[in-house]
PDB file of C-alpha atoms and ligand atoms in Angstrom:
ATOM      1  CA  MET A 294     -12.179  15.964 -11.060  1.00 96.00           C
ATOM      2  CA  ILE A 295     -14.421  16.181  -8.008  1.00 98.00           C
ATOM      3  CA  ILE A 296     -12.768  15.937  -4.591  1.00 98.00           C
ATOM      4  CA  ASN A 297     -14.411  15.105  -1.288  1.00 98.00           C
ATOM      5  CA  LEU A 298     -13.094  17.724   1.134  1.00 98.00           C
ATOM      6  CA  ASN A 299     -14.155  16.780   4.650  1.00 98.00           C
ATOM      7  CA  GLY A 300     -17.576  15.638   3.449  1.00 98.00           C
ATOM      8  CA  LYS A 301     -18.158  18.303   0.783  1.00 98.00           C
ATOM      9  CA  LEU A 302     -17.846  17.567  -2.922  1.00 98.00           C
ATOM     10  CA  VAL A 303     -15.851  20.344  -4.575  1.00 98.00           C
ATOM     11  CA  PRO A 304     -14.097  20.854  -7.917  1.00 98.00           C
ATOM     12  CA  GLN A 305     -10.356  20.089  -7.905  1.00 97.00           C
ATOM     13  CA  GLU A 306      -9.419  23.824  -8.082  1.00 97.00           C
ATOM     14  CA  LEU A 307     -11.199  24.462  -4.776  1.00 97.00           C
ATOM     15  CA  ALA A 308      -9.801  21.405  -3.025  1.00 98.00           C
ATOM     16  CA  VAL A 309      -7.142  23.097  -0.905  1.00 97.00           C
ATOM     17  CA  VAL A 310      -5.675  22.327   2.506  1.00 97.00           C
ATOM     18  CA  SER A 311      -4.442  24.842   5.084  1.00 98.00           C
ATOM     19  CA  VAL A 312      -0.698  25.464   5.346  1.00 98.00           C
ATOM     20  CA  PHE A 313      -1.224  25.063   9.123  1.00 98.00           C
ATOM     21  CA  ASP A 314      -2.530  21.515   8.712  1.00 98.00           C
ATOM     22  CA  HIS A 315      -0.256  19.176  10.656  1.00 98.00           C
ATOM     23  CA  GLY A 316      -0.566  16.593   7.902  1.00 98.00           C
ATOM     24  CA  LEU A 317       1.547  18.969   5.829  1.00 98.00           C
ATOM     25  CA  LEU A 318       3.667  20.520   8.594  1.00 98.00           C
ATOM     26  CA  TYR A 319       4.620  17.220  10.261  1.00 97.00           C
ATOM     27  CA  GLY A 320       3.318  14.319   8.184  1.00 97.00           C
ATOM     28  CA  ASP A 321       0.886  13.853  11.067  1.00 98.00           C
ATOM     29  CA  GLY A 322      -1.923  11.783   9.634  1.00 98.00           C
ATOM     30  CA  VAL A 323      -2.885   8.470   8.062  1.00 98.00           C
ATOM     31  CA  PHE A 324      -4.036   7.339   4.636  1.00 98.00           C
ATOM     32  CA  GLU A 325      -5.221   4.533   2.389  1.00 98.00           C
ATOM     33  CA  GLY A 326      -4.791   3.767  -1.300  1.00 98.00           C
ATOM     34  CA  ILE A 327      -7.782   1.820  -2.631  1.00 98.00           C
ATOM     35  CA  ARG A 328      -8.608   0.563  -6.125  1.00 98.00           C
ATOM     36  CA  PHE A 329     -11.973   0.191  -7.774  1.00 98.00           C
ATOM     37  CA  TYR A 330     -12.686  -2.153 -10.655  1.00 97.00           C
ATOM     38  CA  GLY A 331     -15.894  -2.102 -12.695  1.00 97.00           C
ATOM     39  CA  ASN A 332     -17.747  -0.046 -10.060  1.00 97.00           C
ATOM     40  CA  ASN A 333     -16.595  -2.329  -7.257  1.00 98.00           C
ATOM     41  CA  ILE A 334     -14.417  -0.734  -4.568  1.00 98.00           C
ATOM     42  CA  PHE A 335     -12.093  -3.629  -3.831  1.00 98.00           C
ATOM     43  CA  LYS A 336     -12.005  -4.606  -0.155  1.00 98.00           C
ATOM     44  CA  LEU A 337     -13.170  -1.141   0.899  1.00 98.00           C
ATOM     45  CA  GLU A 338     -14.218  -2.329   4.359  1.00 98.00           C
ATOM     46  CA  GLU A 339     -10.774  -3.819   4.994  1.00 98.00           C
ATOM     47  CA  HIS A 340      -9.088  -0.566   3.916  1.00 98.00           C
ATOM     48  CA  ILE A 341     -11.357   1.495   6.176  1.00 98.00           C
ATOM     49  CA  ALA A 342     -10.670  -0.861   9.110  1.00 98.00           C
ATOM     50  CA  ARG A 343      -6.909  -0.468   8.565  1.00 98.00           C
ATOM     51  CA  LEU A 344      -7.288   3.323   8.308  1.00 98.00           C
ATOM     52  CA  TYR A 345      -9.093   3.498  11.653  1.00 98.00           C
ATOM     53  CA  ASP A 346      -6.504   1.190  13.252  1.00 98.00           C
ATOM     54  CA  SER A 347      -3.683   3.426  11.953  1.00 98.00           C
ATOM     55  CA  ALA A 348      -5.518   6.468  13.350  1.00 98.00           C
ATOM     56  CA  LYS A 349      -6.079   4.787  16.705  1.00 98.00           C
ATOM     57  CA  ALA A 350      -2.403   3.854  16.959  1.00 98.00           C
ATOM     58  CA  ILE A 351      -1.382   7.516  16.588  1.00 98.00           C
ATOM     59  CA  MET A 352      -4.280   8.771  18.784  1.00 98.00           C
ATOM     60  CA  LEU A 353      -5.944  10.573  15.915  1.00 98.00           C
ATOM     61  CA  ASN A 354      -9.686  10.843  16.287  1.00 98.00           C
ATOM     62  CA  ILE A 355     -11.514  10.575  12.958  1.00 98.00           C
ATOM     63  CA  THR A 356     -14.628  12.745  13.222  1.00 95.00           C
ATOM     64  CA  ILE A 357     -16.958  10.360  11.370  1.00 98.00           C
ATOM     65  CA  SER A 358     -17.800   6.676  11.828  1.00 98.00           C
ATOM     66  CA  MET A 359     -16.367   3.907   9.670  1.00 98.00           C
ATOM     67  CA  GLU A 360     -19.790   3.408   8.059  1.00 98.00           C
ATOM     68  CA  LYS A 361     -19.979   7.098   7.170  1.00 98.00           C
ATOM     69  CA  MET A 362     -16.423   6.998   5.765  1.00 98.00           C
ATOM     70  CA  ILE A 363     -17.446   4.106   3.508  1.00 98.00           C
ATOM     71  CA  GLU A 364     -20.441   6.168   2.335  1.00 98.00           C
ATOM     72  CA  GLU A 365     -18.230   9.226   1.703  1.00 98.00           C
ATOM     73  CA  THR A 366     -15.782   7.126  -0.315  1.00 98.00           C
ATOM     74  CA  VAL A 367     -18.558   5.618  -2.456  1.00 98.00           C
ATOM     75  CA  LYS A 368     -20.052   9.101  -2.913  1.00 98.00           C
ATOM     76  CA  THR A 369     -16.704  10.423  -4.220  1.00 98.00           C
ATOM     77  CA  VAL A 370     -16.266   7.631  -6.759  1.00 98.00           C
ATOM     78  CA  LYS A 371     -19.839   8.113  -7.960  1.00 97.00           C
ATOM     79  CA  ALA A 372     -19.372  11.882  -8.342  1.00 97.00           C
ATOM     80  CA  ASN A 373     -16.447  11.307 -10.696  1.00 97.00           C
ATOM     81  CA  GLY A 374     -18.327   8.897 -12.929  1.00 95.00           C
ATOM     82  CA  ILE A 375     -15.446   6.508 -13.528  1.00 96.00           C
ATOM     83  CA  ALA A 376     -15.767   2.731 -13.225  1.00 96.00           C
ATOM     84  CA  ASP A 377     -12.076   1.896 -12.725  1.00 97.00           C
ATOM     85  CA  GLY A 378      -9.526   3.863 -10.774  1.00 97.00           C
ATOM     86  CA  TYR A 379      -7.611   4.554  -7.595  1.00 98.00           C
ATOM     87  CA  ILE A 380      -8.764   6.297  -4.424  1.00 98.00           C
ATOM     88  CA  ARG A 381      -6.523   8.233  -2.079  1.00 98.00           C
ATOM     89  CA  LEU A 382      -8.190   8.675   1.289  1.00 98.00           C
ATOM     90  CA  VAL A 383      -6.236  10.918   3.666  1.00 98.00           C
ATOM     91  CA  VAL A 384      -6.950  11.901   7.265  1.00 98.00           C
ATOM     92  CA  THR A 385      -4.758  14.596   8.770  1.00 98.00           C
ATOM     93  CA  ARG A 386      -4.424  15.788  12.367  1.00 98.00           C
ATOM     94  CA  GLY A 387      -6.008  19.014  11.113  1.00 98.00           C
ATOM     95  CA  VAL A 388      -5.160  22.670  11.557  1.00 98.00           C
ATOM     96  CA  GLY A 389      -2.909  23.583  14.487  1.00 97.00           C
ATOM     97  CA  ASP A 390      -0.204  26.093  15.251  1.00 96.00           C
ATOM     98  CA  LEU A 391       3.466  25.976  14.257  1.00 97.00           C
ATOM     99  CA  GLY A 392       4.417  23.757  17.202  1.00 96.00           C
ATOM    100  CA  LEU A 393       4.094  20.015  16.787  1.00 96.00           C
ATOM    101  CA  ASP A 394       1.735  19.445  19.723  1.00 97.00           C
ATOM    102  CA  PRO A 395      -1.179  17.498  18.203  1.00 97.00           C
ATOM    103  CA  LYS A 396      -3.416  18.645  21.072  1.00 96.00           C
ATOM    104  CA  LYS A 397      -3.401  22.108  19.485  1.00 96.00           C
ATOM    105  CA  CYS A 398      -5.249  20.648  16.485  1.00 98.00           C
ATOM    106  CA  LYS A 399      -8.942  20.945  17.323  1.00 97.00           C
ATOM    107  CA  GLU A 400     -10.313  18.551  14.738  1.00 97.00           C
ATOM    108  CA  SER A 401      -8.944  16.050  12.242  1.00 98.00           C
ATOM    109  CA  PHE A 402      -9.567  16.652   8.553  1.00 98.00           C
ATOM    110  CA  TYR A 403     -10.123  14.242   5.683  1.00 98.00           C
ATOM    111  CA  PHE A 404     -10.234  14.271   1.928  1.00 98.00           C
ATOM    112  CA  VAL A 405     -10.912  11.659  -0.735  1.00 98.00           C
ATOM    113  CA  ILE A 406      -9.550  11.702  -4.283  1.00 98.00           C
ATOM    114  CA  ALA A 407     -10.884   9.248  -6.875  1.00 98.00           C
ATOM    115  CA  GLY A 408      -8.568   9.283  -9.867  1.00 96.00           C
ATOM    116  CA  LYS A 409      -6.155   7.063 -11.758  1.00 94.00           C
ATOM    117  CA  ILE A 410      -2.734   5.621 -11.012  1.00 92.00           C
ATOM    118  CA  THR A 411      -0.089   3.828 -13.095  1.00 92.00           C
ATOM    119  CA  LEU A 412       2.837   2.680 -11.016  1.00 90.00           C
ATOM    120  CA  TYR A 413       4.855   0.666 -13.520  1.00 92.00           C
ATOM    121  CA  PRO A 414       4.823   0.403 -17.325  1.00 93.00           C
ATOM    122  CA  GLU A 415       2.736  -2.440 -18.809  1.00 94.00           C
ATOM    123  CA  ASP A 416       5.911  -4.182 -19.981  1.00 96.00           C
ATOM    124  CA  ASN A 417       6.933  -4.823 -16.354  1.00 96.00           C
ATOM    125  CA  TYR A 418       3.719  -6.789 -15.758  1.00 96.00           C
ATOM    126  CA  ILE A 419       4.537  -9.035 -18.708  1.00 95.00           C
ATOM    127  CA  ASN A 420       8.319  -9.303 -18.479  1.00 96.00           C
ATOM    128  CA  GLY A 421       8.975  -8.501 -14.823  1.00 97.00           C
ATOM    129  CA  LEU A 422      10.811  -5.926 -12.753  1.00 97.00           C
ATOM    130  CA  SER A 423      14.453  -5.584 -11.846  1.00 97.00           C
ATOM    131  CA  ILE A 424      14.796  -4.481  -8.223  1.00 97.00           C
ATOM    132  CA  THR A 425      17.526  -3.864  -5.692  1.00 98.00           C
ATOM    133  CA  THR A 426      18.030  -4.142  -1.948  1.00 98.00           C
ATOM    134  CA  VAL A 427      19.079  -0.821  -0.429  1.00 98.00           C
ATOM    135  CA  ALA A 428      21.136   0.402   2.523  1.00 97.00           C
ATOM    136  CA  VAL A 429      18.258   2.447   3.979  1.00 97.00           C
ATOM    137  CA  ARG A 430      16.729   0.206   6.654  1.00 97.00           C
ATOM    138  CA  ARG A 431      12.965  -0.186   7.186  1.00 97.00           C
ATOM    139  CA  SER A 432      12.010   1.938  10.176  1.00 96.00           C
ATOM    140  CA  VAL A 433      11.855  -0.063  13.394  1.00 95.00           C
ATOM    141  CA  ALA A 434       8.528  -0.696  15.099  1.00 94.00           C
ATOM    142  CA  GLU A 435       9.921   0.951  18.241  1.00 94.00           C
ATOM    143  CA  ALA A 436      10.292   4.230  16.298  1.00 94.00           C
ATOM    144  CA  LEU A 437       7.366   4.207  13.882  1.00 95.00           C
ATOM    145  CA  ASP A 438       5.624   0.881  13.414  1.00 96.00           C
ATOM    146  CA  PRO A 439       5.433  -0.008   9.683  1.00 96.00           C
ATOM    147  CA  LYS A 440       1.937  -1.379  10.409  1.00 97.00           C
ATOM    148  CA  ILE A 441       0.773   2.241  10.698  1.00 98.00           C
ATOM    149  CA  LYS A 442       0.013   3.632   7.251  1.00 98.00           C
ATOM    150  CA  SER A 443       1.019   7.159   8.202  1.00 98.00           C
ATOM    151  CA  LEU A 444       1.605  10.260   6.093  1.00 98.00           C
ATOM    152  CA  ASN A 445       5.273  10.061   6.998  1.00 96.00           C
ATOM    153  CA  TYR A 446       6.739   8.091   4.097  1.00 97.00           C
ATOM    154  CA  LEU A 447      10.266   9.527   4.189  1.00 97.00           C
ATOM    155  CA  ASN A 448      11.774   6.173   5.149  1.00 97.00           C
ATOM    156  CA  ASN A 449      10.263   4.610   2.030  1.00 98.00           C
ATOM    157  CA  ILE A 450      11.081   7.635  -0.129  1.00 98.00           C
ATOM    158  CA  MET A 451      14.765   7.492   0.901  1.00 98.00           C
ATOM    159  CA  ALA A 452      14.803   3.824  -0.135  1.00 98.00           C
ATOM    160  CA  LYS A 453      13.117   4.629  -3.454  1.00 98.00           C
ATOM    161  CA  ILE A 454      15.666   7.395  -4.164  1.00 98.00           C
ATOM    162  CA  GLU A 455      18.505   4.978  -3.478  1.00 98.00           C
ATOM    163  CA  ALA A 456      17.044   2.332  -5.791  1.00 97.00           C
ATOM    164  CA  THR A 457      16.325   4.727  -8.661  1.00 96.00           C
ATOM    165  CA  ASN A 458      19.802   6.274  -8.278  1.00 97.00           C
ATOM    166  CA  HIS A 459      21.102   2.781  -9.029  1.00 93.00           C
ATOM    167  CA  GLY A 460      18.859   2.509 -12.090  1.00 94.00           C
ATOM    168  CA  SER A 461      16.405   0.149 -10.424  1.00 95.00           C
ATOM    169  CA  ALA A 462      12.646   0.636 -10.476  1.00 92.00           C
ATOM    170  CA  GLU A 463      12.019  -0.466  -6.914  1.00 97.00           C
ATOM    171  CA  ALA A 464      13.789  -1.024  -3.603  1.00 98.00           C
ATOM    172  CA  ILE A 465      13.611  -3.932  -1.224  1.00 98.00           C
ATOM    173  CA  MET A 466      14.053  -2.736   2.315  1.00 98.00           C
ATOM    174  CA  ILE A 467      15.854  -4.821   4.907  1.00 98.00           C
ATOM    175  CA  ASN A 468      15.007  -4.429   8.585  1.00 98.00           C
ATOM    176  CA  GLN A 469      17.325  -3.563  11.470  1.00 96.00           C
ATOM    177  CA  GLN A 470      18.083  -7.282  12.043  1.00 96.00           C
ATOM    178  CA  GLY A 471      19.097  -7.768   8.415  1.00 97.00           C
ATOM    179  CA  TYR A 472      15.942  -9.614   7.360  1.00 98.00           C
ATOM    180  CA  VAL A 473      13.861  -8.835   4.281  1.00 98.00           C
ATOM    181  CA  ALA A 474      10.938  -6.502   5.025  1.00 98.00           C
ATOM    182  CA  GLU A 475       9.128  -5.051   2.008  1.00 98.00           C
ATOM    183  CA  ALA A 476       9.330  -2.767  -1.006  1.00 98.00           C
ATOM    184  CA  THR A 477       8.695   0.978  -0.650  1.00 98.00           C
ATOM    185  CA  GLY A 478       4.972   0.633  -1.272  1.00 97.00           C
ATOM    186  CA  ASP A 479       4.500  -3.106  -1.820  1.00 98.00           C
ATOM    187  CA  ASN A 480       4.897  -6.428  -0.033  1.00 98.00           C
ATOM    188  CA  ILE A 481       7.242  -9.081  -1.402  1.00 98.00           C
ATOM    189  CA  PHE A 482       6.674 -12.787  -2.082  1.00 98.00           C
ATOM    190  CA  ILE A 483       8.886 -15.590  -3.351  1.00 98.00           C
ATOM    191  CA  ILE A 484       8.124 -19.092  -4.548  1.00 98.00           C
ATOM    192  CA  LYS A 485      10.541 -21.860  -3.646  1.00 98.00           C
ATOM    193  CA  LYS A 486       9.844 -25.490  -4.550  1.00 98.00           C
ATOM    194  CA  GLY A 487       6.166 -24.675  -5.091  1.00 98.00           C
ATOM    195  CA  ILE A 488       5.702 -22.959  -1.706  1.00 98.00           C
ATOM    196  CA  LEU A 489       4.622 -19.325  -1.548  1.00 98.00           C
ATOM    197  CA  ILE A 490       6.691 -17.466   1.064  1.00 98.00           C
ATOM    198  CA  THR A 491       6.462 -13.894   2.363  1.00 98.00           C
ATOM    199  CA  PRO A 492       8.111 -12.095   5.293  1.00 98.00           C
ATOM    200  CA  ASP A 493       6.215 -12.487   8.540  1.00 98.00           C
ATOM    201  CA  LEU A 494       4.543  -9.297   9.778  1.00 97.00           C
ATOM    202  CA  SER A 495       6.997  -9.353  12.704  1.00 96.00           C
ATOM    203  CA  ALA A 496       9.733  -8.425  10.181  1.00 97.00           C
ATOM    204  CA  GLY A 497       8.195  -4.926  10.295  1.00 96.00           C
ATOM    205  CA  VAL A 498       5.938  -4.648   7.269  1.00 97.00           C
ATOM    206  CA  LEU A 499       2.559  -3.226   6.416  1.00 98.00           C
ATOM    207  CA  ALA A 500      -0.209  -5.825   6.620  1.00 98.00           C
ATOM    208  CA  GLY A 501      -0.987  -5.425   2.931  1.00 98.00           C
ATOM    209  CA  ILE A 502      -4.537  -6.055   1.789  1.00 98.00           C
ATOM    210  CA  THR A 503      -3.264  -7.367  -1.554  1.00 98.00           C
ATOM    211  CA  ARG A 504      -0.831  -9.563   0.436  1.00 98.00           C
ATOM    212  CA  ASP A 505      -3.782 -11.037   2.363  1.00 98.00           C
ATOM    213  CA  THR A 506      -5.802 -11.530  -0.816  1.00 98.00           C
ATOM    214  CA  VAL A 507      -2.972 -13.309  -2.633  1.00 98.00           C
ATOM    215  CA  MET A 508      -2.273 -15.607   0.336  1.00 98.00           C
ATOM    216  CA  ALA A 509      -5.962 -16.552   0.547  1.00 98.00           C
ATOM    217  CA  LEU A 510      -6.176 -17.194  -3.213  1.00 98.00           C
ATOM    218  CA  ALA A 511      -3.032 -19.319  -3.117  1.00 98.00           C
ATOM    219  CA  LYS A 512      -4.403 -21.457  -0.272  1.00 98.00           C
ATOM    220  CA  GLU A 513      -7.693 -21.936  -2.144  1.00 98.00           C
ATOM    221  CA  ALA A 514      -5.688 -23.036  -5.190  1.00 98.00           C
ATOM    222  CA  GLY A 515      -3.879 -25.649  -3.083  1.00 98.00           C
ATOM    223  CA  ILE A 516      -0.566 -23.760  -2.901  1.00 98.00           C
ATOM    224  CA  SER A 517       1.183 -23.932   0.510  1.00 98.00           C
ATOM    225  CA  VAL A 518       1.803 -20.528   2.062  1.00 98.00           C
ATOM    226  CA  GLU A 519       4.427 -19.646   4.660  1.00 98.00           C
ATOM    227  CA  GLU A 520       4.981 -16.368   6.503  1.00 98.00           C
ATOM    228  CA  LYS A 521       8.492 -16.417   7.869  1.00 98.00           C
ATOM    229  CA  ILE A 522      11.699 -14.545   8.480  1.00 97.00           C
ATOM    230  CA  MET A 523      13.590 -14.227   5.197  1.00 98.00           C
ATOM    231  CA  THR A 524      17.111 -13.211   4.233  1.00 98.00           C
ATOM    232  CA  ARG A 525      18.569 -11.920   0.992  1.00 98.00           C
ATOM    233  CA  TYR A 526      19.776 -15.477   0.358  1.00 98.00           C
ATOM    234  CA  ASP A 527      16.117 -16.562   0.108  1.00 98.00           C
ATOM    235  CA  LEU A 528      15.471 -13.855  -2.482  1.00 98.00           C
ATOM    236  CA  TYR A 529      18.527 -14.699  -4.581  1.00 98.00           C
ATOM    237  CA  THR A 530      17.762 -18.428  -4.646  1.00 98.00           C
ATOM    238  CA  ALA A 531      13.992 -18.118  -5.228  1.00 98.00           C
ATOM    239  CA  ASP A 532      12.322 -19.832  -8.182  1.00 98.00           C
ATOM    240  CA  GLU A 533       9.926 -16.903  -8.614  1.00 98.00           C
ATOM    241  CA  CYS A 534       9.362 -13.526  -7.023  1.00 98.00           C
ATOM    242  CA  PHE A 535       6.657 -10.865  -7.153  1.00 98.00           C
ATOM    243  CA  LEU A 536       5.449  -7.748  -5.366  1.00 98.00           C
ATOM    244  CA  THR A 537       1.894  -6.977  -4.247  1.00 98.00           C
ATOM    245  CA  GLY A 538       0.164  -3.690  -3.510  1.00 98.00           C
ATOM    246  CA  THR A 539      -3.065  -1.882  -4.235  1.00 98.00           C
ATOM    247  CA  ALA A 540      -1.475   0.393  -6.827  1.00 97.00           C
ATOM    248  CA  ALA A 541       1.043  -2.161  -8.182  1.00 96.00           C
ATOM    249  CA  GLU A 542      -1.394  -5.121  -7.987  1.00 97.00           C
ATOM    250  CA  VAL A 543       0.646  -8.329  -8.588  1.00 98.00           C
ATOM    251  CA  ILE A 544       3.888  -7.602 -10.436  1.00 98.00           C
ATOM    252  CA  PRO A 545       6.595 -10.169 -11.262  1.00 98.00           C
ATOM    253  CA  VAL A 546      10.240  -9.636 -10.298  1.00 98.00           C
ATOM    254  CA  VAL A 547      12.897 -11.232 -12.500  1.00 98.00           C
ATOM    255  CA  LYS A 548      16.105  -9.685 -11.181  1.00 98.00           C
ATOM    256  CA  ILE A 549      17.268  -8.797  -7.668  1.00 98.00           C
ATOM    257  CA  ASP A 550      20.670  -7.178  -7.064  1.00 97.00           C
ATOM    258  CA  ALA A 551      21.762  -8.280 -10.573  1.00 96.00           C
ATOM    259  CA  ARG A 552      20.918 -11.953  -9.842  1.00 98.00           C
ATOM    260  CA  THR A 553      18.471 -13.556 -12.251  1.00 98.00           C
ATOM    261  CA  ILE A 554      15.476 -15.017 -10.433  1.00 98.00           C
ATOM    262  CA  GLY A 555      14.480 -18.476 -11.659  1.00 95.00           C
ATOM    263  CA  SER A 556      14.396 -18.571 -15.453  1.00 95.00           C
ATOM    264  CA  GLY A 557      14.569 -14.775 -15.734  1.00 97.00           C
ATOM    265  CA  LYS A 558      10.934 -14.733 -16.878  1.00 97.00           C
ATOM    266  CA  PRO A 559       7.805 -14.326 -14.738  1.00 97.00           C
ATOM    267  CA  GLY A 560       7.043 -17.768 -13.284  1.00 96.00           C
ATOM    268  CA  ALA A 561       3.975 -19.964 -13.738  1.00 97.00           C
ATOM    269  CA  ILE A 562       2.719 -19.598 -10.140  1.00 98.00           C
ATOM    270  CA  THR A 563       3.166 -15.810 -10.289  1.00 98.00           C
ATOM    271  CA  LYS A 564       1.108 -15.704 -13.496  1.00 97.00           C
ATOM    272  CA  LYS A 565      -1.554 -17.920 -11.978  1.00 98.00           C
ATOM    273  CA  LEU A 566      -1.806 -15.664  -8.909  1.00 98.00           C
ATOM    274  CA  GLN A 567      -1.948 -12.575 -11.157  1.00 97.00           C
ATOM    275  CA  ASP A 568      -4.924 -14.159 -12.957  1.00 97.00           C
ATOM    276  CA  LEU A 569      -6.636 -15.278  -9.748  1.00 98.00           C
ATOM    277  CA  PHE A 570      -6.195 -11.789  -8.308  1.00 98.00           C
ATOM    278  CA  HIS A 571      -7.776 -10.125 -11.350  1.00 97.00           C
ATOM    279  CA  GLY A 572     -10.588 -12.652 -11.088  1.00 97.00           C
ATOM    280  CA  VAL A 573     -11.723 -11.354  -7.678  1.00 97.00           C
ATOM    281  CA  THR A 574     -11.219  -7.594  -8.044  1.00 97.00           C
ATOM    282  CA  LYS A 575     -14.738  -7.013  -9.366  1.00 95.00           C
ATOM    283  CA  THR A 576     -16.482  -9.218  -6.839  1.00 94.00           C
ATOM    284  CA  ILE A 577     -15.086  -8.638  -3.331  1.00 96.00           C
ATOM    285  CA  GLY A 578     -15.847  -5.184  -1.986  1.00 96.00           C
ATOM    286  CA  VAL A 579     -18.449  -2.454  -1.938  1.00 97.00           C
ATOM    287  CA  LYS A 580     -20.443  -1.672  -5.076  1.00 96.00           C
ATOM    288  CA  VAL A 581     -20.829   1.867  -6.386  1.00 95.00           C
ATOM    289  CA  LYS A 582     -24.525   2.056  -7.279  1.00 85.00           C
TER     290      LYS A 582
HETATM  291  N1  LIG B  62       3.882  -1.856   2.060  1.00 86.57           N
HETATM  292  C1  LIG B  62       3.842  -0.507   2.071  1.00 86.57           C
HETATM  293  C2  LIG B  62       4.925   0.236   2.742  1.00 86.57           C
HETATM  294  C3  LIG B  62       2.769   0.170   1.462  1.00 86.57           C
HETATM  295  O1  LIG B  62       2.724   1.500   1.473  1.00 86.57           O
HETATM  296  C4  LIG B  62       1.749  -0.584   0.822  1.00 86.57           C
HETATM  297  C5  LIG B  62       0.574   0.110   0.199  1.00 86.57           C
HETATM  298  N2  LIG B  62       0.923   0.905  -0.892  1.00 86.57           N
HETATM  299  C6  LIG B  62       1.862  -1.978   0.808  1.00 86.57           C
HETATM  300  C7  LIG B  62       2.930  -2.575   1.455  1.00 86.57           C
HETATM  301  C8  LIG B  62       0.815  -2.829   0.137  1.00 86.57           C
HETATM  302  O2  LIG B  62      -0.389  -2.758   0.848  1.00 86.57           O
HETATM  303  P1  LIG B  62      -1.808  -2.934   0.128  1.00 86.57           P
HETATM  304  O3  LIG B  62      -1.772  -4.225  -0.569  1.00 86.57           O
HETATM  305  O4  LIG B  62      -2.773  -2.906   1.247  1.00 86.57           O
HETATM  306  O5  LIG B  62      -1.960  -1.791  -0.800  1.00 86.57           O
END
């Protein structure tokens, strides 16, 4: 595998990061996960825009322009010669000293990996996931805003550990007010009486690019969409439920906290949105030529 290390294409064995990099020492950095389908990098511009917003929010100066970052990402995919896969684009605060002061880091550092990812077994896409709400709360915006896609994922990891300890594949995180937020790396949707509903961004969730795509596709298909504050009651009484994320794509949920959702099988609207989503993955985005 060929890795883009701060603008240089190098073999995987040479793609190493300093132990003094604050991305490693403090989780001080930002990242994106991006998929490409049939040589089309899905919504690359949107991912790059979110990356630069995350960086701006933490006062991290990315050394290259957004246009150049798009070029570097395309270049990395091309170098690996694969048509379908998953990109991990990481920007760290860079090398500093052992203190946490980011001002000691002279220059930020980035790398791009273009590889593969499988989040859930194929069976879960056909028959659905069983998930659980967890005690670990989603971090509050006043501490670390969930809109920032930062390298500090411990909040999500703690939730994932709790869910898997209970034999569940994924966690649903509740916010400080007790409202539904999101999964550890995915947004959540329900369908109730034909309406597609997802937690409002004010619940403290990442503004998912797959979330946006699915909402737009639903509206085009004549399905009403609501972003609102949701409780666990809404999840338990939903007709259908699914998660969205770049790596997970659109994945049905059939059980939450041991309650069967709807018929216990992935619902018709979920399946339709899965199909509509796959229909646009090769068209919207930046082509790898
Ligand atoms: N929420 C969290 C916490 C995430 O990390 C992600 C991305 N993996 C998502 C939601 C989904 O966002 P996207 O659709 O942009 O991948």
